N, CA, C and O atoms as a printed pandas DataFrame, in Angstrom:
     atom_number atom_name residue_name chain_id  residue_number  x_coord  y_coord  z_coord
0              1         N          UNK        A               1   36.247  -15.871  -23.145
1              2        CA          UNK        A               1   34.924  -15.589  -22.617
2              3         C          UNK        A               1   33.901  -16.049  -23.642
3              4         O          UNK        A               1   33.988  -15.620  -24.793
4              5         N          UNK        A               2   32.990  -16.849  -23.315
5              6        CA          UNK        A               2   31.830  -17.173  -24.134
6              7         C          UNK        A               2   30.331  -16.960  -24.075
7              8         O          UNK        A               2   29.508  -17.437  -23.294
8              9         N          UNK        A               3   30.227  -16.399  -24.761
9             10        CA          UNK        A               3   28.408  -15.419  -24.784
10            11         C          UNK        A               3   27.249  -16.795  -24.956
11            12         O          UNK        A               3   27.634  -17.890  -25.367
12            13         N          UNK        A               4   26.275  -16.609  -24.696
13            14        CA          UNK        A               4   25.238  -17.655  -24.359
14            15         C          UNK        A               4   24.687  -16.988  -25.920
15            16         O          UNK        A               4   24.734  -15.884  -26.463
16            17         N          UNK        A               5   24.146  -18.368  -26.268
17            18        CA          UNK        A               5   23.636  -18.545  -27.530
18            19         C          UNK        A               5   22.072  -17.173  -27.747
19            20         O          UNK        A               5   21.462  -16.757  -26.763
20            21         N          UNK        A               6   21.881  -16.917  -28.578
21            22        CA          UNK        A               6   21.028  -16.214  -29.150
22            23         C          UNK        A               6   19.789  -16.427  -28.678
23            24         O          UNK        A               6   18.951  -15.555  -28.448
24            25         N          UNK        A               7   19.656  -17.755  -28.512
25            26        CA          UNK        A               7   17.966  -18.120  -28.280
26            27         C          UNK        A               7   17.911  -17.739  -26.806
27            28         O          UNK        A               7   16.954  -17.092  -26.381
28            29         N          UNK        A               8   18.919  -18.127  -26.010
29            30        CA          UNK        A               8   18.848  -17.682  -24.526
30            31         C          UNK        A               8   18.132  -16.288  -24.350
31            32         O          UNK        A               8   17.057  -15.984  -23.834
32            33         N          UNK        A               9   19.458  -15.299  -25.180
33            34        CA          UNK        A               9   19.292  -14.384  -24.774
34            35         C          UNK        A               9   18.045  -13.822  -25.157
35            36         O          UNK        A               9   17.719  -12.865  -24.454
36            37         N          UNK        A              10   17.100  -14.186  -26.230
37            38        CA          UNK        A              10   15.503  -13.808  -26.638
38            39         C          UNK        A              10   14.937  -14.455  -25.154
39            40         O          UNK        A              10   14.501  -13.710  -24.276
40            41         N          UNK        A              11   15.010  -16.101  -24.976
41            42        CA          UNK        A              11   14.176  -16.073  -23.858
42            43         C          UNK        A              11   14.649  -15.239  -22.432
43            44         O          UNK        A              11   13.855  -15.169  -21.494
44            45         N          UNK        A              12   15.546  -14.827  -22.378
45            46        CA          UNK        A              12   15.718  -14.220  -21.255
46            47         C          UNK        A              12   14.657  -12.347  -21.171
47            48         O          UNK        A              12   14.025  -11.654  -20.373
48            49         N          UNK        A              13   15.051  -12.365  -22.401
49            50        CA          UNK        A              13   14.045  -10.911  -22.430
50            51         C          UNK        A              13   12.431  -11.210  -22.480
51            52         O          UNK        A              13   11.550  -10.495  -22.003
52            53         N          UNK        A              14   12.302  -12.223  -23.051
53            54        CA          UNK        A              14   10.603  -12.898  -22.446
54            55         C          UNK        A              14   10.470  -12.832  -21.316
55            56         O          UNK        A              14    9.361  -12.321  -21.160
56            57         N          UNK        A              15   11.098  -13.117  -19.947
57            58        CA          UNK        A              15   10.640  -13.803  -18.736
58            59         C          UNK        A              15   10.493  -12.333  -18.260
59            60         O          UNK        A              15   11.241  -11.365  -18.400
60            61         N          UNK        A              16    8.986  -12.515  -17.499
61            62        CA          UNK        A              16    8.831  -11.871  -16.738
62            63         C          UNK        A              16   10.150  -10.440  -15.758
63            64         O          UNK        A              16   11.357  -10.577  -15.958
64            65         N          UNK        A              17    9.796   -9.609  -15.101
65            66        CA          UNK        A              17   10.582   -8.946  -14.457
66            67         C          UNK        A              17   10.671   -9.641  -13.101
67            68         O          UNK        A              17    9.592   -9.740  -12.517
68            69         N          UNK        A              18   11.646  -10.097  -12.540
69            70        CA          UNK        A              18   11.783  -10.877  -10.851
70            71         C          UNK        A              18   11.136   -9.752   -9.865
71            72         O          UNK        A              18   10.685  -10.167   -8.797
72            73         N          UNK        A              19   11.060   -8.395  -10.139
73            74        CA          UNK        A              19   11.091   -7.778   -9.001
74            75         C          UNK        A              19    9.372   -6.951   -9.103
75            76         O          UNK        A              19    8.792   -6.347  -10.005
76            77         N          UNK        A              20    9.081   -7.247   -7.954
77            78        CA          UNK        A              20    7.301   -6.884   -8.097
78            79         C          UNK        A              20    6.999   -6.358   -6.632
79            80         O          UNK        A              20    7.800   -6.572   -5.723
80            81         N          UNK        A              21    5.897   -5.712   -6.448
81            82        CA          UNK        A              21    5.570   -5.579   -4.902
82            83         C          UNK        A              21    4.802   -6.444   -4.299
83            84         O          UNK        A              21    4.774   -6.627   -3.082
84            85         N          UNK        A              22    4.065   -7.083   -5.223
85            86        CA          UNK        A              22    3.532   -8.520   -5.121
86            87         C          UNK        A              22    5.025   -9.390   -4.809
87            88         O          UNK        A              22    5.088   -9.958   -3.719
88            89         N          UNK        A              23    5.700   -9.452   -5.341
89            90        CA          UNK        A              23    6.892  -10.650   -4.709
90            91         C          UNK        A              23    7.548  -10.072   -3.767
91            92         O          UNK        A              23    8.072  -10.950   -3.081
92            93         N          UNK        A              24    7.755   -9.188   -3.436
93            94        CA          UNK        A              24    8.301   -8.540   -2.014
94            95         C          UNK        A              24    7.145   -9.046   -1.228
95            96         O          UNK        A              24    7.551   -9.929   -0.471
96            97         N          UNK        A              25    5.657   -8.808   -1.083
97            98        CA          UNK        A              25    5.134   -8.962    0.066
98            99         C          UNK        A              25    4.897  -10.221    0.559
99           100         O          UNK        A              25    4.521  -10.511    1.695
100          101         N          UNK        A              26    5.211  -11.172   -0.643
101          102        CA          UNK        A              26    4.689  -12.439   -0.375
102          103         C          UNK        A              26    5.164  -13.231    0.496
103          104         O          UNK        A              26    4.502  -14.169    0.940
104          105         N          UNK        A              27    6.843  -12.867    1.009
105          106        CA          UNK        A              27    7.038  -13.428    1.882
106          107         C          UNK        A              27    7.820  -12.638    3.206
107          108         O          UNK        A              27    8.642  -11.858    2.726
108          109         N          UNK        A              28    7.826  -12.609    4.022
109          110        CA          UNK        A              28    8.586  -11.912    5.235
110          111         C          UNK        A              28    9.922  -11.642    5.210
111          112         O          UNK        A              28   10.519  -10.577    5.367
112          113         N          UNK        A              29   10.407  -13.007    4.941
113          114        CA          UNK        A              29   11.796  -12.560    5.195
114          115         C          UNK        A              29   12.552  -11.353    3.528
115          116         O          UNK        A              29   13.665  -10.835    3.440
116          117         N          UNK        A              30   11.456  -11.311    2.575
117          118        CA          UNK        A              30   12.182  -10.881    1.862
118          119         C          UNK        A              30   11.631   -9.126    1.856
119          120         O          UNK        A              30   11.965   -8.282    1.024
120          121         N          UNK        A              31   10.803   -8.946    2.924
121          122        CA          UNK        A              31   10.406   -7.595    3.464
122          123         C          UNK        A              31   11.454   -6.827    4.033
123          124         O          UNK        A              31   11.905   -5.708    3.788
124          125         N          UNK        A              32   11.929   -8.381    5.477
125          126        CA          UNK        A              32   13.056   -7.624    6.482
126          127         C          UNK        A              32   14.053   -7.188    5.434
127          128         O          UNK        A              32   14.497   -6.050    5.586
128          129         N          UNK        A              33   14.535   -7.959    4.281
129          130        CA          UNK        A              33   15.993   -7.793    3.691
130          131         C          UNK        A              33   15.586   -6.653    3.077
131          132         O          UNK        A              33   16.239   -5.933    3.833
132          133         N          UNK        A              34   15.030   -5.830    2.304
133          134        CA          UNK        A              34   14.375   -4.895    1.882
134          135         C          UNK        A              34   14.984   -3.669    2.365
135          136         O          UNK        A              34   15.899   -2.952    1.961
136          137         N          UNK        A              35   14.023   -3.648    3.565
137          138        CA          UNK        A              35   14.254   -2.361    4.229
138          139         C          UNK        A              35   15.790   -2.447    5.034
139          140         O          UNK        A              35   16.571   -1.533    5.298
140          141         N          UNK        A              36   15.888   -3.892    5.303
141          142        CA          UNK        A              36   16.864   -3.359    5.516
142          143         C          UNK        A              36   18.186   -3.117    5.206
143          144         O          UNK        A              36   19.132   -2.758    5.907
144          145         N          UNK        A              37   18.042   -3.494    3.491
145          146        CA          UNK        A              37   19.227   -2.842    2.437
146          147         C          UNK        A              37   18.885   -1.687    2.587
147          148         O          UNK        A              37   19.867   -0.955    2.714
148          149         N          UNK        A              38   17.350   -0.848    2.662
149          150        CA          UNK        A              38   17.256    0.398    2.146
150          151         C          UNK        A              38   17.764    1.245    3.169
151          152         O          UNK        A              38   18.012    2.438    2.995
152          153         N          UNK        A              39   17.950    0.500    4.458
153          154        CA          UNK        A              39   18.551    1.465    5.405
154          155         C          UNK        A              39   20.531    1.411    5.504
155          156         O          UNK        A              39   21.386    2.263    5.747
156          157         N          UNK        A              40   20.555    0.372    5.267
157          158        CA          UNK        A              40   22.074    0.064    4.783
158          159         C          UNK        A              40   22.673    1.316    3.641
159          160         O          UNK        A              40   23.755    1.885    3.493
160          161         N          UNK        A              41   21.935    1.350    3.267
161          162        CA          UNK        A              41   21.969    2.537    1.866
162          163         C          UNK        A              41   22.174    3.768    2.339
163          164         O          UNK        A              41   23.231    4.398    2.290
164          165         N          UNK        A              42   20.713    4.253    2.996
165          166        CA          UNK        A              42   20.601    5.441    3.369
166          167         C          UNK        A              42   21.542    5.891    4.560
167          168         O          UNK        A              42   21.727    7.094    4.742
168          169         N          UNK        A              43   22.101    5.003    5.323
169          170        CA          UNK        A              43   22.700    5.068    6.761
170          171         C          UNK        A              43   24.239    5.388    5.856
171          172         O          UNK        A              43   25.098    6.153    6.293
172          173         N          UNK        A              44   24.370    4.599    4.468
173          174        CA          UNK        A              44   25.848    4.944    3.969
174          175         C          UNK        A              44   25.849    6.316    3.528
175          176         O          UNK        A              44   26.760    7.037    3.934
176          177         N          UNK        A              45   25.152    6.692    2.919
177          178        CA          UNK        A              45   25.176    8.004    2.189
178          179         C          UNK        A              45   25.385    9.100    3.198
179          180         O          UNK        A              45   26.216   10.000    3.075
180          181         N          UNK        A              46   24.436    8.922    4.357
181          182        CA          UNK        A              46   24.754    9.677    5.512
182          183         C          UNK        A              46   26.139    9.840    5.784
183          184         O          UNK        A              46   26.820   10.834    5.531
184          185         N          UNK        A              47   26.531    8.680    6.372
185          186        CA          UNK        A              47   28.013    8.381    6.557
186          187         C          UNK        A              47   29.092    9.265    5.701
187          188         O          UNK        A              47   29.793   10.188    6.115
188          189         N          UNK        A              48   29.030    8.806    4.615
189          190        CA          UNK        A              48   29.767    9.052    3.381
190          191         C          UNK        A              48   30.084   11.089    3.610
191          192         O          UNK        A              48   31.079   11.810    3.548
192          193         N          UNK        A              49   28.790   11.280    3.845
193          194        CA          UNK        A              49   28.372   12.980    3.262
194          195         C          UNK        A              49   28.870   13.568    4.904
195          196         O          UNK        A              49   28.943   14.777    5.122
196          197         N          UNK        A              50   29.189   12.523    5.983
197          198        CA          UNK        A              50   29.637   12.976    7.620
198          199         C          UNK        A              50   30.934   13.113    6.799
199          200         O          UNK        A              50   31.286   14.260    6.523
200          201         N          UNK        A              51   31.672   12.098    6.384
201          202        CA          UNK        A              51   33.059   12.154    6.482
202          203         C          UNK        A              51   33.662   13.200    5.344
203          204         O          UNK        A              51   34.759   13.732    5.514
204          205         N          UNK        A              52   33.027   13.393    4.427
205          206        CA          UNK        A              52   33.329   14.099    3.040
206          207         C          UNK        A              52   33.609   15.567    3.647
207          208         O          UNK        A              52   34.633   16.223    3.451
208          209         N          UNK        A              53   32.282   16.026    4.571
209          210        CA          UNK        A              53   32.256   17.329    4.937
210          211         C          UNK        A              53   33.150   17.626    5.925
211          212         O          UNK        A              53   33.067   18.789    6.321
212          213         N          UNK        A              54   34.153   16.804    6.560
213          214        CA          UNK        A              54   35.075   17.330    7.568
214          215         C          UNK        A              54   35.280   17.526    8.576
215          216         O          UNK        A              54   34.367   16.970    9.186
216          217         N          UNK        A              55   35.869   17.947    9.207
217          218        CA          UNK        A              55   35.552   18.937   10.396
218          219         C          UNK        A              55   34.736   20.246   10.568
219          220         O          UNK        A              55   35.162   21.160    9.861
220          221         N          UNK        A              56   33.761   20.526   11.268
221          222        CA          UNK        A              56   33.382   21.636   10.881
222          223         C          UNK        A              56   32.831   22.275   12.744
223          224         O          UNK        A              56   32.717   21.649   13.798
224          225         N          UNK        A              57   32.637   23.593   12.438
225          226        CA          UNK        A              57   32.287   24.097   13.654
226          227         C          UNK        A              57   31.603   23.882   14.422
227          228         O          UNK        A              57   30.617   23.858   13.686
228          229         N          UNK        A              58   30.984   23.563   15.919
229          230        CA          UNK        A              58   30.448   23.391   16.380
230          231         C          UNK        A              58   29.923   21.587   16.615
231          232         O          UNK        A              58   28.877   21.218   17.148
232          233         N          UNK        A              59   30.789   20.888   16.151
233          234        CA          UNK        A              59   30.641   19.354   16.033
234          235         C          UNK        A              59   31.077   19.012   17.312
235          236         O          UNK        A              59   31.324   17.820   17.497
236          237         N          UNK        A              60   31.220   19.760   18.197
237          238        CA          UNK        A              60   31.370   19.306   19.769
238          239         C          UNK        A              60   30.039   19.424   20.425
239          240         O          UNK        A              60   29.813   18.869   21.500
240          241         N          UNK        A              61   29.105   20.181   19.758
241          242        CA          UNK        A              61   28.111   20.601   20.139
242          243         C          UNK        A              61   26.305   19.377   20.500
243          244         O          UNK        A              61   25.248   19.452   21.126
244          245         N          UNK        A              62   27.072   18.387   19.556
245          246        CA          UNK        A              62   25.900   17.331   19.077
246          247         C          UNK        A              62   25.430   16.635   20.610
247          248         O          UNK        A              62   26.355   16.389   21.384
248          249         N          UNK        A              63   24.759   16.484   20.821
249          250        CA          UNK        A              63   23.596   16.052   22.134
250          251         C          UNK        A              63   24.262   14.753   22.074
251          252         O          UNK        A              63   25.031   14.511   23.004
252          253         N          UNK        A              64   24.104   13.775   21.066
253          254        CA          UNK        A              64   24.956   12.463   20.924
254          255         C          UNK        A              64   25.853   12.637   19.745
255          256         O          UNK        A              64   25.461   13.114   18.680
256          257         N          UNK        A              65   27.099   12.222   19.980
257          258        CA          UNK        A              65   28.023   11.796   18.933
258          259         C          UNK        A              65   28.040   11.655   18.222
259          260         O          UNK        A              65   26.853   11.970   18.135
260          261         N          UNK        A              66   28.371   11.308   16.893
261          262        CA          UNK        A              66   28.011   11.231   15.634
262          263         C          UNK        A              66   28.326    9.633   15.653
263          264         O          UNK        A              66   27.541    8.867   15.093
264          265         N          UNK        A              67   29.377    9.196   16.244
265          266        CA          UNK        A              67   29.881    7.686   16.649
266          267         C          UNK        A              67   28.860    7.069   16.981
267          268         O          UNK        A              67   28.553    5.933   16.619
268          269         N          UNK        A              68   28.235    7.813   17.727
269          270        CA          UNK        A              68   26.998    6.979   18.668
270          271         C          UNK        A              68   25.992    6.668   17.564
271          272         O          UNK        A              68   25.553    5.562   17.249
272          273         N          UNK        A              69   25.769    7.627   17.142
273          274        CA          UNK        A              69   24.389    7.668   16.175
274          275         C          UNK        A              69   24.813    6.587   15.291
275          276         O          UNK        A              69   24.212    5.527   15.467
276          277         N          UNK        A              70   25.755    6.607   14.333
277          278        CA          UNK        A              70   25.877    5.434   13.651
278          279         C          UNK        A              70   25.922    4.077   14.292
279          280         O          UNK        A              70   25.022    3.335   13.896
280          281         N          UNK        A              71   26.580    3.661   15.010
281          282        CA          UNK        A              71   26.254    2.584   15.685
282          283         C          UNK        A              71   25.094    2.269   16.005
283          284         O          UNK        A              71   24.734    1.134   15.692
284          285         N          UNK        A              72   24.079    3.213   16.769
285          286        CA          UNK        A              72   22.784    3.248   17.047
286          287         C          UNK        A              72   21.936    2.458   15.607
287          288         O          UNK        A              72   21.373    1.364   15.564
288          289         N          UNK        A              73   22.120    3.508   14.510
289          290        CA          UNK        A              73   21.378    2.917   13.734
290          291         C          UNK        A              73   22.085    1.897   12.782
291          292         O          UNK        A              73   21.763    1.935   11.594
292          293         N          UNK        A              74   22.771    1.231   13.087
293          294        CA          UNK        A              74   23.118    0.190   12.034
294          295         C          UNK        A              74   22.456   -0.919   13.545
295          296         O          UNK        A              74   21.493   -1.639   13.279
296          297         N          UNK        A              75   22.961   -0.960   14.841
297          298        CA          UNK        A              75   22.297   -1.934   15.400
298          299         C          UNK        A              75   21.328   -1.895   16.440
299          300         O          UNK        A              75   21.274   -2.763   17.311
300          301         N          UNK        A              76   20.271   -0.548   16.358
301          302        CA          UNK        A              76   18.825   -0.729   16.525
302          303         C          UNK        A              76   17.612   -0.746   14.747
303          304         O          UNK        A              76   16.400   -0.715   14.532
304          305         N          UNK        A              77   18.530   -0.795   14.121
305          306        CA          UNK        A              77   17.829   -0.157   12.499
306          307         C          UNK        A              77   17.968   -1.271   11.694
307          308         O          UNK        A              77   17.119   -2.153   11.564
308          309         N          UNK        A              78   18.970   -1.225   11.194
309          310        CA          UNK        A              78   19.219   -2.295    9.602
310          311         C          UNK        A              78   19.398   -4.078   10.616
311          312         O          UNK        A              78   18.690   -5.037   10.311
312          313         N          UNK        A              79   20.322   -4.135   11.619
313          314        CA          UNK        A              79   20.658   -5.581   11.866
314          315         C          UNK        A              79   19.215   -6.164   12.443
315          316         O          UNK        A              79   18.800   -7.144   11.824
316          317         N          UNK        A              80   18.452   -5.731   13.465
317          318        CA          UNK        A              80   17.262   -6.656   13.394
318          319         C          UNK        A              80   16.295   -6.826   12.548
319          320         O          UNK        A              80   15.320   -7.536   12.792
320          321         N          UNK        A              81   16.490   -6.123   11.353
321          322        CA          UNK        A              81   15.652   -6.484   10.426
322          323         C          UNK        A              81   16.731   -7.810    9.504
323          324         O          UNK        A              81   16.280   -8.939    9.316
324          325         N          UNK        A              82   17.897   -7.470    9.112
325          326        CA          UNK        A              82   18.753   -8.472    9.050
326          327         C          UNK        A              82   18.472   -9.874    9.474
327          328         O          UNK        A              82   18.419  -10.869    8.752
328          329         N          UNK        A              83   18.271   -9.777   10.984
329          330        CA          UNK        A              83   18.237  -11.002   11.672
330          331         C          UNK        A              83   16.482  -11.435   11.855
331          332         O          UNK        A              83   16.140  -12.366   12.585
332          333         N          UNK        A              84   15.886  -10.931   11.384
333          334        CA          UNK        A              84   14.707  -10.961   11.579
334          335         C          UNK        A              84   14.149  -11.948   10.121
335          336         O          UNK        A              84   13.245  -12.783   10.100
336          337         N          UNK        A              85   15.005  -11.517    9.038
337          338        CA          UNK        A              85   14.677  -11.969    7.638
338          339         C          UNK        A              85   15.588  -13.368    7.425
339          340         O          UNK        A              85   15.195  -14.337    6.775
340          341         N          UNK        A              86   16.680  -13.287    7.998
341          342        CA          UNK        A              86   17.512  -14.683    8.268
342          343         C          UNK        A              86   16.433  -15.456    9.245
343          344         O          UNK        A              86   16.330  -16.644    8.940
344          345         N          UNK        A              87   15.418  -14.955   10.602
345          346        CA          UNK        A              87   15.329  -16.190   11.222
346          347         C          UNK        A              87   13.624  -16.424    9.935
347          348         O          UNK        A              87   13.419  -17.402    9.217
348          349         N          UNK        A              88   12.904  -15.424   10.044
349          350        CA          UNK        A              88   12.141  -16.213    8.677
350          351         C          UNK        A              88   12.501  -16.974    7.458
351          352         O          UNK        A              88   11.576  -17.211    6.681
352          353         N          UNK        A              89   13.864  -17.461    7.113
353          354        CA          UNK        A              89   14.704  -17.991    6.038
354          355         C          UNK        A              89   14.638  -19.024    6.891
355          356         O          UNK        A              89   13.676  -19.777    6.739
356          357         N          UNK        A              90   15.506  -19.295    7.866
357          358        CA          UNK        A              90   16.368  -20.643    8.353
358          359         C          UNK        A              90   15.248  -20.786    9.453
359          360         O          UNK        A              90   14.850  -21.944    9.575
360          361         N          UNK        A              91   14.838  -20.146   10.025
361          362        CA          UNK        A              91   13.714  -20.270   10.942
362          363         C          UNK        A              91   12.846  -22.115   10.916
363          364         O          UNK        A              91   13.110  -23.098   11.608
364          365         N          UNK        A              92   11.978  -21.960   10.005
365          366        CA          UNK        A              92   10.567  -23.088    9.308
366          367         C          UNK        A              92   12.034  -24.425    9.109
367          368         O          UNK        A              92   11.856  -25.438    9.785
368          369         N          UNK        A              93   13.200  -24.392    8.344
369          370        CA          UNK        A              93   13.930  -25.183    8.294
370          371         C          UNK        A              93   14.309  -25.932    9.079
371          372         O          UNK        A              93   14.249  -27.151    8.922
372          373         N          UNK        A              94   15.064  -25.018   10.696
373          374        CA          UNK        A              94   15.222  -25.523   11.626
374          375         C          UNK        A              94   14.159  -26.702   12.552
375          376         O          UNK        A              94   14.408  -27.694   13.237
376          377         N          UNK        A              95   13.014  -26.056   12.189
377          378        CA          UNK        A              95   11.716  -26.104   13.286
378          379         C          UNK        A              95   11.170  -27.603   12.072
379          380         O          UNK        A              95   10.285  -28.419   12.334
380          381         N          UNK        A              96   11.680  -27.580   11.304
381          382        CA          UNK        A              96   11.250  -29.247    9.876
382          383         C          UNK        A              96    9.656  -28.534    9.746
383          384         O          UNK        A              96    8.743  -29.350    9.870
384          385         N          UNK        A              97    9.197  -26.915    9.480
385          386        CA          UNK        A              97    8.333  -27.114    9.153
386          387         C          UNK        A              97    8.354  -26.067    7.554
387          388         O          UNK        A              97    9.424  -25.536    7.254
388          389         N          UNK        A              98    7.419  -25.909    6.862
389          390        CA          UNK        A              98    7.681  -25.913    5.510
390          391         C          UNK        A              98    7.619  -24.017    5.742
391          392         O          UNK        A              98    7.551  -23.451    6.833
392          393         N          UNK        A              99    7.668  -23.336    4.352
393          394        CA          UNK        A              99    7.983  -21.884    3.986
394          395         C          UNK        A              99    7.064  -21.061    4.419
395          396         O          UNK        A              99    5.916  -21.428    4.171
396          397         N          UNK        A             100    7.210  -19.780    5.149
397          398        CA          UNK        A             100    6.188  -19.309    5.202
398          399         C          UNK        A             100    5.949  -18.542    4.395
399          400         O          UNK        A             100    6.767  -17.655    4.153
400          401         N          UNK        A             101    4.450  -18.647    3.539
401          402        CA          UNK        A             101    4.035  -17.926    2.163
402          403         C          UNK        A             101    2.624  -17.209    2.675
403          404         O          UNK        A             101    1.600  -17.784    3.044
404          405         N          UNK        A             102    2.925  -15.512    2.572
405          406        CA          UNK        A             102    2.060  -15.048    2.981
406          407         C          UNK        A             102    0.901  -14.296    1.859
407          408         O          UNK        A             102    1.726  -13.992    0.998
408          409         N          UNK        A             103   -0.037  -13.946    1.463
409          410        CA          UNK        A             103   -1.039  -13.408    0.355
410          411         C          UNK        A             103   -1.370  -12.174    0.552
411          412         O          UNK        A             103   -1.941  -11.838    1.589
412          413         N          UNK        A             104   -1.137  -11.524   -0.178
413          414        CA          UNK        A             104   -1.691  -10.307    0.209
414          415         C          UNK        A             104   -2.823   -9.802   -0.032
415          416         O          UNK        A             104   -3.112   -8.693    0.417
């Protein structure tokens, strides 16, 4: 394994931080991917804390399923924002026209 020379690693601690709310807003598709990691996230933890806790009483009781609900929100929630941030990516490409760069 070989470590990158010294000077790298000084300029690497110079450069700026990549992550800003200014560079999130600037462009669309990197909004959709955003939220919709943050719901990818939050929809797991949910998940995670359904299955951890078991069986428990009254889980026949739920108005909708618990099956349902997850499905629900992974594909009314996280995937069209997914597909929403892919067609602003490949979107302008397809169409031969250039990036869309928005200002806030």
């Amino acid at each position: 394994m070989s470590f990158p020379p010294p000077e790298a690693a000084a300029a690497e601690s110079t450069r700026a931080p990549s992550w800003s709310a200014q560079r999130l807003l600037s462009s669309p598709h990197r909004l959709c991917f955003f939220w919709a990691g943050v719901q990818w996230a939050v929809s797991a933890g949910w998940w995670a804390a359904e299955l951890l806790a078991g069986p428990r009483a009254g889980d026949s009781q739920h108005l909708v399923p618990l099956v349902a609900w997850h499905g629900l929100w992974f594909s009314l929630g996280a995937m069209p924002l997914f597909v929403a941030g892919f067609v602003f990516t490949a979107g302008p490409r397809w169409l031969h026209r250039g990036l869309l760069v928005f200002s806030a």
